[in-house]
């Protein structure tokens, strides 16, 4: 991605796959009346990065708890497959919920309202 091109070393990996015709969950599939759902907790990777950049201080246990989300994110492929025929749209939110939800909303030409108190955030937040 665009945010991984700074530094003395740059490794690029491209992964391709196939989806049965007509069942891909696209950014452009969201519709008026849909609900917004997320999986996992939000903020763990951002907290680990902020700690590494010296913007916040996490205790050792807190950093270890968040670092895996930053260094070894787990794609939820099985969940995506299970949501075929149920969800109308999908996106990974590795750039953050607001930024990536914005891509879905733009592609689908819809808007959204979020209840921030209902979001599953990192326990450290």
Short mmCIF file of C-alpha atoms in Angstrom, two decimals:
data_model
loop_
_atom_site.label_atom_id
_atom_site.label_comp_id
_atom_site.label_asym_id
_atom_site.label_seq_id
_atom_site.Cartn_x
_atom_site.Cartn_y
_atom_site.Cartn_z
CA UNK A 1 0.00 0.00 0.00
CA UNK A 2 0.93 3.65 -0.22
CA UNK A 3 1.80 3.87 3.47
CA UNK A 4 4.47 1.14 3.30
CA UNK A 5 6.91 2.72 0.86
CA UNK A 6 9.15 4.73 3.21
CA UNK A 7 12.36 3.48 4.73
CA UNK A 8 15.58 1.82 3.67
CA UNK A 9 13.88 -1.43 2.62
CA UNK A 10 10.67 -1.95 0.68
CA UNK A 11 9.19 -5.39 0.11
CA UNK A 12 6.16 -5.70 -2.14
CA UNK A 13 3.94 -8.76 -2.14
CA UNK A 14 1.04 -9.38 -4.48
CA UNK A 15 -1.50 -12.08 -3.70
CA UNK A 16 -4.16 -13.11 -6.15
CA UNK A 17 -7.11 -15.41 -5.81
CA UNK A 18 -10.38 -16.33 -7.37
CA UNK A 19 -13.99 -15.86 -6.35
CA UNK A 20 -16.91 -17.69 -7.94
CA UNK A 21 -18.61 -15.49 -10.51
CA UNK A 22 -21.28 -13.19 -9.13
CA UNK A 23 -20.56 -13.66 -5.39
CA UNK A 24 -17.67 -11.26 -4.74
CA UNK A 25 -18.28 -8.78 -1.92
CA UNK A 26 -17.47 -5.44 -3.51
CA UNK A 27 -17.03 -1.94 -2.13
CA UNK A 28 -19.81 -0.82 -4.44
CA UNK A 29 -22.53 -3.11 -3.05
CA UNK A 30 -23.67 -1.16 0.02
CA UNK A 31 -27.30 -0.07 -0.03
CA UNK A 32 -29.49 2.37 1.88
CA UNK A 33 -30.70 0.62 5.03
CA UNK A 34 -27.67 -1.70 5.40
CA UNK A 35 -25.99 -2.01 8.78
CA UNK A 36 -22.25 -1.52 9.28
CA UNK A 37 -20.54 -4.42 11.06
CA UNK A 38 -16.89 -4.98 11.97
CA UNK A 39 -15.05 -8.06 13.18
CA UNK A 40 -12.43 -8.09 15.89
CA UNK A 41 -11.50 -5.06 17.97
CA UNK A 42 -10.54 -1.68 16.58
CA UNK A 43 -7.45 0.28 17.52
CA UNK A 44 -4.92 -2.39 18.52
CA UNK A 45 -2.56 -1.86 15.57
CA UNK A 46 -2.86 1.93 15.82
CA UNK A 47 -1.95 1.79 19.52
CA UNK A 48 1.11 -0.38 18.83
CA UNK A 49 2.25 1.97 16.06
CA UNK A 50 1.73 5.04 18.25
CA UNK A 51 3.83 3.37 20.96
CA UNK A 52 6.64 2.59 18.50
CA UNK A 53 6.57 6.17 17.23
CA UNK A 54 6.80 7.51 20.80
CA UNK A 55 3.42 9.25 20.66
CA UNK A 56 2.06 7.18 23.58
CA UNK A 57 3.53 4.85 26.16
CA UNK A 58 2.11 1.36 26.60
CA UNK A 59 3.24 -1.00 29.30
CA UNK A 60 5.02 -4.15 28.14
CA UNK A 61 1.90 -6.32 28.41
CA UNK A 62 -0.20 -3.72 26.60
CA UNK A 63 2.29 -3.41 23.77
CA UNK A 64 2.54 -7.18 23.36
CA UNK A 65 -1.25 -7.41 23.28
CA UNK A 66 -1.45 -4.80 20.48
CA UNK A 67 1.71 -5.60 18.51
CA UNK A 68 0.34 -8.76 16.91
CA UNK A 69 -2.43 -6.75 15.23
CA UNK A 70 0.25 -4.44 13.79
CA UNK A 71 2.91 -6.98 12.82
CA UNK A 72 0.81 -10.04 12.02
CA UNK A 73 -2.69 -8.97 10.99
CA UNK A 74 -5.02 -11.89 10.43
CA UNK A 75 -7.13 -11.65 7.28
CA UNK A 76 -10.62 -12.93 7.96
CA UNK A 77 -10.98 -14.92 4.75
CA UNK A 78 -13.30 -17.53 6.26
CA UNK A 79 -15.61 -14.79 7.51
CA UNK A 80 -15.68 -13.20 4.05
CA UNK A 81 -16.58 -16.52 2.49
CA UNK A 82 -19.30 -17.09 5.10
CA UNK A 83 -20.79 -13.64 4.39
CA UNK A 84 -21.40 -14.37 0.70
CA UNK A 85 -25.09 -14.03 0.07
CA UNK A 86 -25.57 -12.23 3.42
CA UNK A 87 -23.50 -9.05 3.26
CA UNK A 88 -23.99 -6.59 0.42
CA UNK A 89 -20.48 -5.09 0.60
CA UNK A 90 -17.17 -5.58 2.39
CA UNK A 91 -13.70 -4.09 2.83
CA UNK A 92 -10.70 -4.66 5.07
CA UNK A 93 -10.24 -1.75 7.45
CA UNK A 94 -6.47 -1.85 7.72
CA UNK A 95 -6.33 1.91 7.04
CA UNK A 96 -8.89 2.55 9.78
CA UNK A 97 -12.66 2.29 9.98
CA UNK A 98 -13.43 5.86 8.89
CA UNK A 99 -11.00 5.87 5.93
CA UNK A 100 -12.00 2.46 4.59
CA UNK A 101 -15.72 2.89 5.26
CA UNK A 102 -15.39 6.07 3.20
CA UNK A 103 -14.21 3.96 0.24
CA UNK A 104 -17.33 1.78 0.51
CA UNK A 105 -19.61 4.79 0.82
CA UNK A 106 -18.03 6.54 -2.17
CA UNK A 107 -18.13 3.42 -4.35
CA UNK A 108 -21.73 2.67 -3.33
CA UNK A 109 -22.92 6.30 -3.42
CA UNK A 110 -24.52 6.06 0.02
CA UNK A 111 -23.88 7.56 3.45
CA UNK A 112 -23.64 6.13 6.95
CA UNK A 113 -24.24 6.96 10.57
CA UNK A 114 -22.09 5.24 13.19
CA UNK A 115 -22.82 4.70 16.88
CA UNK A 116 -19.27 5.05 18.20
CA UNK A 117 -20.31 3.71 21.63
CA UNK A 118 -21.21 0.38 19.96
CA UNK A 119 -17.83 -0.15 18.27
CA UNK A 120 -15.69 -3.04 19.57
CA UNK A 121 -12.55 -1.09 20.50
CA UNK A 122 -9.30 -2.28 22.01
CA UNK A 123 -9.59 -2.78 25.78
CA UNK A 124 -6.56 -0.48 26.14
CA UNK A 125 -8.53 2.44 24.69
#
